[in-house]
Structures are given as C-alpha cells and as structure tokens.
PDB file of C-alpha atoms in Angstrom:
ATOM      1  CA  MET B   1      29.843  15.255  14.157  1.00 48.00           C
ATOM      2  CA  ASP B   2      26.433  16.143  15.592  1.00 51.00           C
ATOM      3  CA  ASP B   3      25.471  13.264  17.896  1.00 59.00           C
ATOM      4  CA  LYS B   4      21.787  14.205  17.532  1.00 90.00           C
ATOM      5  CA  LEU B   5      21.874  12.789  14.037  1.00 93.00           C
ATOM      6  CA  LEU B   6      20.729   9.182  13.591  1.00 94.00           C
ATOM      7  CA  ARG B   7      22.100   6.451  11.387  1.00 93.00           C
ATOM      8  CA  ILE B   8      19.774   4.677   9.007  1.00 94.00           C
ATOM      9  CA  GLY B   9      19.393   1.599  11.223  1.00 94.00           C
ATOM     10  CA  GLU B  10      18.319   3.742  14.162  1.00 95.00           C
ATOM     11  CA  VAL B  11      15.665   5.522  12.120  1.00 96.00           C
ATOM     12  CA  ALA B  12      14.457   2.250  10.641  1.00 96.00           C
ATOM     13  CA  LYS B  13      14.186   0.598  14.047  1.00 96.00           C
ATOM     14  CA  LYS B  14      12.293   3.531  15.580  1.00 96.00           C
ATOM     15  CA  VAL B  15       9.640   3.468  12.836  1.00 96.00           C
ATOM     16  CA  GLY B  16       9.498  -0.299  12.339  1.00 96.00           C
ATOM     17  CA  VAL B  17      10.777  -0.566   8.772  1.00 96.00           C
ATOM     18  CA  SER B  18      13.927  -1.874   7.173  1.00 96.00           C
ATOM     19  CA  PRO B  19      16.916   0.282   6.265  1.00 96.00           C
ATOM     20  CA  ASP B  20      16.166  -0.610   2.634  1.00 97.00           C
ATOM     21  CA  THR B  21      12.768   1.044   3.020  1.00 97.00           C
ATOM     22  CA  ILE B  22      14.421   4.219   4.289  1.00 96.00           C
ATOM     23  CA  ARG B  23      16.836   4.160   1.334  1.00 95.00           C
ATOM     24  CA  HIS B  24      13.929   3.657  -1.057  1.00 96.00           C
ATOM     25  CA  TYR B  25      11.990   6.543   0.478  1.00 97.00           C
ATOM     26  CA  GLU B  26      15.010   8.760   0.007  1.00 94.00           C
ATOM     27  CA  LYS B  27      15.435   7.577  -3.594  1.00 95.00           C
ATOM     28  CA  VAL B  28      11.804   8.326  -4.546  1.00 95.00           C
ATOM     29  CA  GLY B  29      11.859  11.658  -2.744  1.00 93.00           C
ATOM     30  CA  VAL B  30       9.404  11.216   0.108  1.00 95.00           C
ATOM     31  CA  ILE B  31      12.191  11.948   2.543  1.00 94.00           C
ATOM     32  CA  PRO B  32      14.918  14.401   1.660  1.00 91.00           C
ATOM     33  CA  ALA B  33      18.417  13.236   0.865  1.00 89.00           C
ATOM     34  CA  VAL B  34      20.667  13.478   3.890  1.00 91.00           C
ATOM     35  CA  ARG B  35      24.316  14.169   4.419  1.00 88.00           C
ATOM     36  CA  ARG B  36      26.820  11.434   4.962  1.00 90.00           C
ATOM     37  CA  SER B  37      29.324  11.004   7.727  1.00 88.00           C
ATOM     38  CA  ASP B  38      33.062  10.886   7.093  1.00 89.00           C
ATOM     39  CA  ARG B  39      32.693   7.107   6.886  1.00 90.00           C
ATOM     40  CA  GLY B  40      29.861   7.342   4.344  1.00 89.00           C
ATOM     41  CA  TYR B  41      26.933   6.614   6.668  1.00 89.00           C
ATOM     42  CA  ARG B  42      23.671   8.402   6.004  1.00 90.00           C
ATOM     43  CA  MET B  43      22.968  10.699   8.944  1.00 93.00           C
ATOM     44  CA  TYR B  44      19.323  11.608   9.565  1.00 94.00           C
ATOM     45  CA  PRO B  45      17.993  14.456  11.683  1.00 94.00           C
ATOM     46  CA  PRO B  46      15.506  13.424  14.395  1.00 94.00           C
ATOM     47  CA  GLN B  47      12.586  14.920  12.407  1.00 94.00           C
ATOM     48  CA  SER B  48      13.161  12.200   9.813  1.00 94.00           C
ATOM     49  CA  ILE B  49      11.304   9.826  12.127  1.00 96.00           C
ATOM     50  CA  ALA B  50       8.139  11.937  11.930  1.00 96.00           C
ATOM     51  CA  ARG B  51       8.522  12.218   8.146  1.00 97.00           C
ATOM     52  CA  VAL B  52       8.817   8.453   7.696  1.00 97.00           C
ATOM     53  CA  MET B  53       5.788   7.938   9.958  1.00 97.00           C
ATOM     54  CA  LEU B  54       3.838  10.445   7.866  1.00 97.00           C
ATOM     55  CA  VAL B  55       4.765   8.486   4.726  1.00 97.00           C
ATOM     56  CA  ARG B  56       3.760   5.179   6.343  1.00 97.00           C
ATOM     57  CA  ASN B  57       0.421   6.656   7.421  1.00 97.00           C
ATOM     58  CA  GLY B  58      -0.122   8.084   3.935  1.00 98.00           C
ATOM     59  CA  LEU B  59       0.554   4.714   2.330  1.00 97.00           C
ATOM     60  CA  GLN B  60      -1.803   3.002   4.732  1.00 97.00           C
ATOM     61  CA  PHE B  61      -4.478   5.580   3.872  1.00 97.00           C
ATOM     62  CA  GLY B  62      -4.108   4.729   0.198  1.00 97.00           C
ATOM     63  CA  PHE B  63      -1.807   7.368  -1.277  1.00 98.00           C
ATOM     64  CA  SER B  64       0.993   6.130  -3.520  1.00 97.00           C
ATOM     65  CA  LEU B  65       4.639   6.951  -2.902  1.00 97.00           C
ATOM     66  CA  ARG B  66       4.606   9.081  -6.061  1.00 96.00           C
ATOM     67  CA  GLN B  67       1.619  11.074  -4.804  1.00 98.00           C
ATOM     68  CA  LEU B  68       3.177  11.535  -1.372  1.00 98.00           C
ATOM     69  CA  ALA B  69       6.464  12.628  -2.922  1.00 97.00           C
ATOM     70  CA  GLY B  70       4.625  15.290  -4.928  1.00 97.00           C
ATOM     71  CA  PHE B  71       2.670  16.538  -1.929  1.00 97.00           C
ATOM     72  CA  LEU B  72       5.734  16.656   0.290  1.00 97.00           C
ATOM     73  CA  LYS B  73       7.945  18.351  -2.303  1.00 96.00           C
ATOM     74  CA  ALA B  74       5.267  20.996  -2.756  1.00 96.00           C
ATOM     75  CA  ARG B  75       4.960  21.436   0.993  1.00 95.00           C
ATOM     76  CA  ASP B  76       8.729  21.579   1.454  1.00 94.00           C
ATOM     77  CA  SER B  77       8.953  24.323  -1.181  1.00 95.00           C
ATOM     78  CA  GLY B  78       6.358  26.443   0.624  1.00 96.00           C
ATOM     79  CA  THR B  79       3.294  25.503  -1.420  1.00 95.00           C
ATOM     80  CA  ALA B  80       0.149  24.236   0.298  1.00 95.00           C
ATOM     81  CA  PRO B  81      -0.960  21.082  -1.565  1.00 96.00           C
ATOM     82  CA  CYS B  82      -4.012  20.660   0.697  1.00 97.00           C
ATOM     83  CA  ARG B  83      -6.647  20.840  -2.041  1.00 97.00           C
ATOM     84  CA  GLN B  84      -4.717  18.344  -4.149  1.00 97.00           C
ATOM     85  CA  VAL B  85      -4.392  16.038  -1.139  1.00 98.00           C
ATOM     86  CA  ARG B  86      -8.149  16.319  -0.557  1.00 98.00           C
ATOM     87  CA  ALA B  87      -8.997  15.642  -4.215  1.00 98.00           C
ATOM     88  CA  THR B  88      -6.683  12.631  -4.291  1.00 98.00           C
ATOM     89  CA  ALA B  89      -8.264  11.258  -1.110  1.00 98.00           C
ATOM     90  CA  GLU B  90     -11.684  11.613  -2.748  1.00 98.00           C
ATOM     91  CA  ALA B  91     -10.438   9.564  -5.709  1.00 98.00           C
ATOM     92  CA  ILE B  92      -9.113   6.933  -3.288  1.00 98.00           C
ATOM     93  CA  VAL B  93     -12.465   6.563  -1.537  1.00 98.00           C
ATOM     94  CA  ASN B  94     -14.227   6.334  -4.897  1.00 98.00           C
ATOM     95  CA  ARG B  95     -11.905   3.484  -5.933  1.00 97.00           C
ATOM     96  CA  VAL B  96     -12.500   1.765  -2.589  1.00 97.00           C
ATOM     97  CA  GLU B  97     -16.271   2.053  -3.011  1.00 98.00           C
ATOM     98  CA  GLN B  98     -16.045   0.604  -6.537  1.00 98.00           C
ATOM     99  CA  ARG B  99     -13.915  -2.245  -5.252  1.00 97.00           C
ATOM    100  CA  ILE B 100     -16.484  -2.956  -2.510  1.00 98.00           C
ATOM    101  CA  VAL B 101     -19.205  -3.269  -5.193  1.00 97.00           C
ATOM    102  CA  GLU B 102     -16.972  -5.655  -7.163  1.00 95.00           C
ATOM    103  CA  LEU B 103     -16.230  -7.716  -4.050  1.00 97.00           C
ATOM    104  CA  GLU B 104     -19.927  -7.922  -3.133  1.00 97.00           C
ATOM    105  CA  GLN B 105     -20.675  -9.175  -6.656  1.00 95.00           C
ATOM    106  CA  ALA B 106     -17.858 -11.705  -6.373  1.00 93.00           C
ATOM    107  CA  ARG B 107     -19.185 -12.892  -3.004  1.00 96.00           C
ATOM    108  CA  ALA B 108     -22.675 -13.403  -4.437  1.00 96.00           C
ATOM    109  CA  SER B 109     -21.240 -15.336  -7.379  1.00 94.00           C
ATOM    110  CA  ILE B 110     -19.121 -17.532  -5.121  1.00 95.00           C
ATOM    111  CA  ARG B 111     -22.104 -18.278  -2.883  1.00 97.00           C
ATOM    112  CA  GLN B 112     -24.176 -19.273  -5.928  1.00 95.00           C
ATOM    113  CA  THR B 113     -21.333 -21.482  -7.164  1.00 95.00           C
ATOM    114  CA  LEU B 114     -21.176 -23.182  -3.762  1.00 96.00           C
ATOM    115  CA  LYS B 115     -24.934 -23.906  -3.941  1.00 96.00           C
ATOM    116  CA  ASP B 116     -24.485 -25.346  -7.438  1.00 94.00           C
ATOM    117  CA  TRP B 117     -21.564 -27.461  -6.240  1.00 94.00           C
ATOM    118  CA  ASP B 118     -23.562 -28.743  -3.269  1.00 94.00           C
ATOM    119  CA  ALA B 119     -26.237 -29.922  -5.723  1.00 93.00           C
ATOM    120  CA  ARG B 120     -23.587 -31.628  -7.909  1.00 93.00           C
ATOM    121  CA  LEU B 121     -22.050 -33.314  -4.875  1.00 93.00           C
ATOM    122  CA  ALA B 122     -25.446 -34.529  -3.700  1.00 91.00           C
ATOM    123  CA  THR B 123     -26.141 -36.225  -7.031  1.00 90.00           C
ATOM    124  CA  ALA B 124     -22.591 -37.506  -7.628  1.00 87.00           C
ATOM    125  CA  GLY B 125     -22.443 -39.839  -4.692  1.00 81.00           C
ATOM    126  CA  ASP B 126     -19.447 -40.511  -2.435  1.00 83.00           C
ATOM    127  CA  ARG B 127     -17.017 -41.953  -4.988  1.00 83.00           C
ATOM    128  CA  ALA B 128     -18.055 -40.365  -8.293  1.00 88.00           C
ATOM    129  CA  PRO B 129     -16.298 -37.201  -9.435  1.00 91.00           C
ATOM    130  CA  ALA B 130     -18.483 -34.103  -9.345  1.00 91.00           C
ATOM    131  CA  ARG B 131     -16.062 -32.151 -11.588  1.00 90.00           C
ATOM    132  CA  LEU B 132     -16.521 -28.991  -9.551  1.00 94.00           C
ATOM    133  CA  LEU B 133     -13.673 -27.051 -11.156  1.00 92.00           C
ATOM    134  CA  ASP B 134     -15.076 -27.819 -14.614  1.00 91.00           C
ATOM    135  CA  ALA B 135     -18.334 -26.230 -13.476  1.00 89.00           C
ATOM    136  CA  LEU B 136     -16.766 -22.893 -12.538  1.00 91.00           C
ATOM    137  CA  PRO B 137     -18.703 -20.090 -14.192  1.00 85.00           C
ATOM    138  CA  VAL B 138     -16.941 -18.066 -16.884  1.00 84.00           C
ATOM    139  CA  ARG B 139     -16.382 -14.529 -15.615  1.00 74.00           C
ATOM    140  CA  GLN B 140     -15.228 -11.268 -17.130  1.00 72.00           C
ATOM    141  CA  PRO B 141     -11.927 -10.093 -15.618  1.00 73.00           C
ATOM    142  CA  ILE B 142     -12.297  -7.467 -12.903  1.00 67.00           C
ATOM    143  CA  SER B 143     -11.315  -4.030 -14.168  1.00 69.00           C
ATOM    144  CA  ARG B 144      -8.379  -2.399 -12.325  1.00 67.00           C
ATOM    145  CA  ASP B 145      -8.809   1.108 -13.698  1.00 62.00           C
TER     146      ASP B 145
END
C-alpha cells in the first residue's frame, strides 16, 4: 500500500472537520470517491487536503455544496466553469445586499419598538404589567427567495 495515502481521520484532522464531513463531501461529489484499503478504509491522496480546504473556503464565501460540486466536476472534466463561478458569486452578493437592507429595516423597527416599550414602562409604574409582548408590532414575514 502507498504510505503517502491518508486515512479519513488524518485528512479530517488536517483540515479541521469531522470524518463525517469528509464522507459527506465525497457523497455529494465535491471530493472524488477514493479507493479503499484491503481493510476497507478510505485512502485519500495528499491533494485531498487542498480540495477539502477549497470546499470549506467556497462554503464560507457563500457557495452551496451543490454549486461547488458542479463547478468542481466541470473543472475535473477539463471545462473551465469560471464564468459560471463569477455569475454565481454575483448572485450571492446580491442576496447579501438584499439581506442587509432587510436587517437594517428590522433594526429600525426594533429600535422603534424599544422606544414604545420605554414609554409603556414609564407609564406602567414599577409593579403594573406593561404587556410589552402584547404590544409587538405585526410584521410581514421576511422573504427568503
């Protein structure tokens, strides 16, 4: 057996994830399936570490595992998915910007609610209930498109 190959626990430890994460990445196709030892252990080439790190960085950036799997399969087959990667990243930043707008609106609403509650508390006195939760404003659910 090639002693340059790594077992799943070694790969997982080097990249700071669990062996289950490595198995999941293999299952969804972001890392290629690997051969097994005579005892049935998955044996990973050293370049698997870089691949898992690439996946982790992609997830942190905002790509989904499905998107990364598509990009990497295309790349592995000799296709350059660069324009698709770029277009997907543009969609990610657009979603982030929309979410920032929604969060800023939520912050303004919460601040206004706190001012309203402060007024209720001031008039309620120390022992009387101010019924703050009953005074929560009715909101439309935030869209998750």
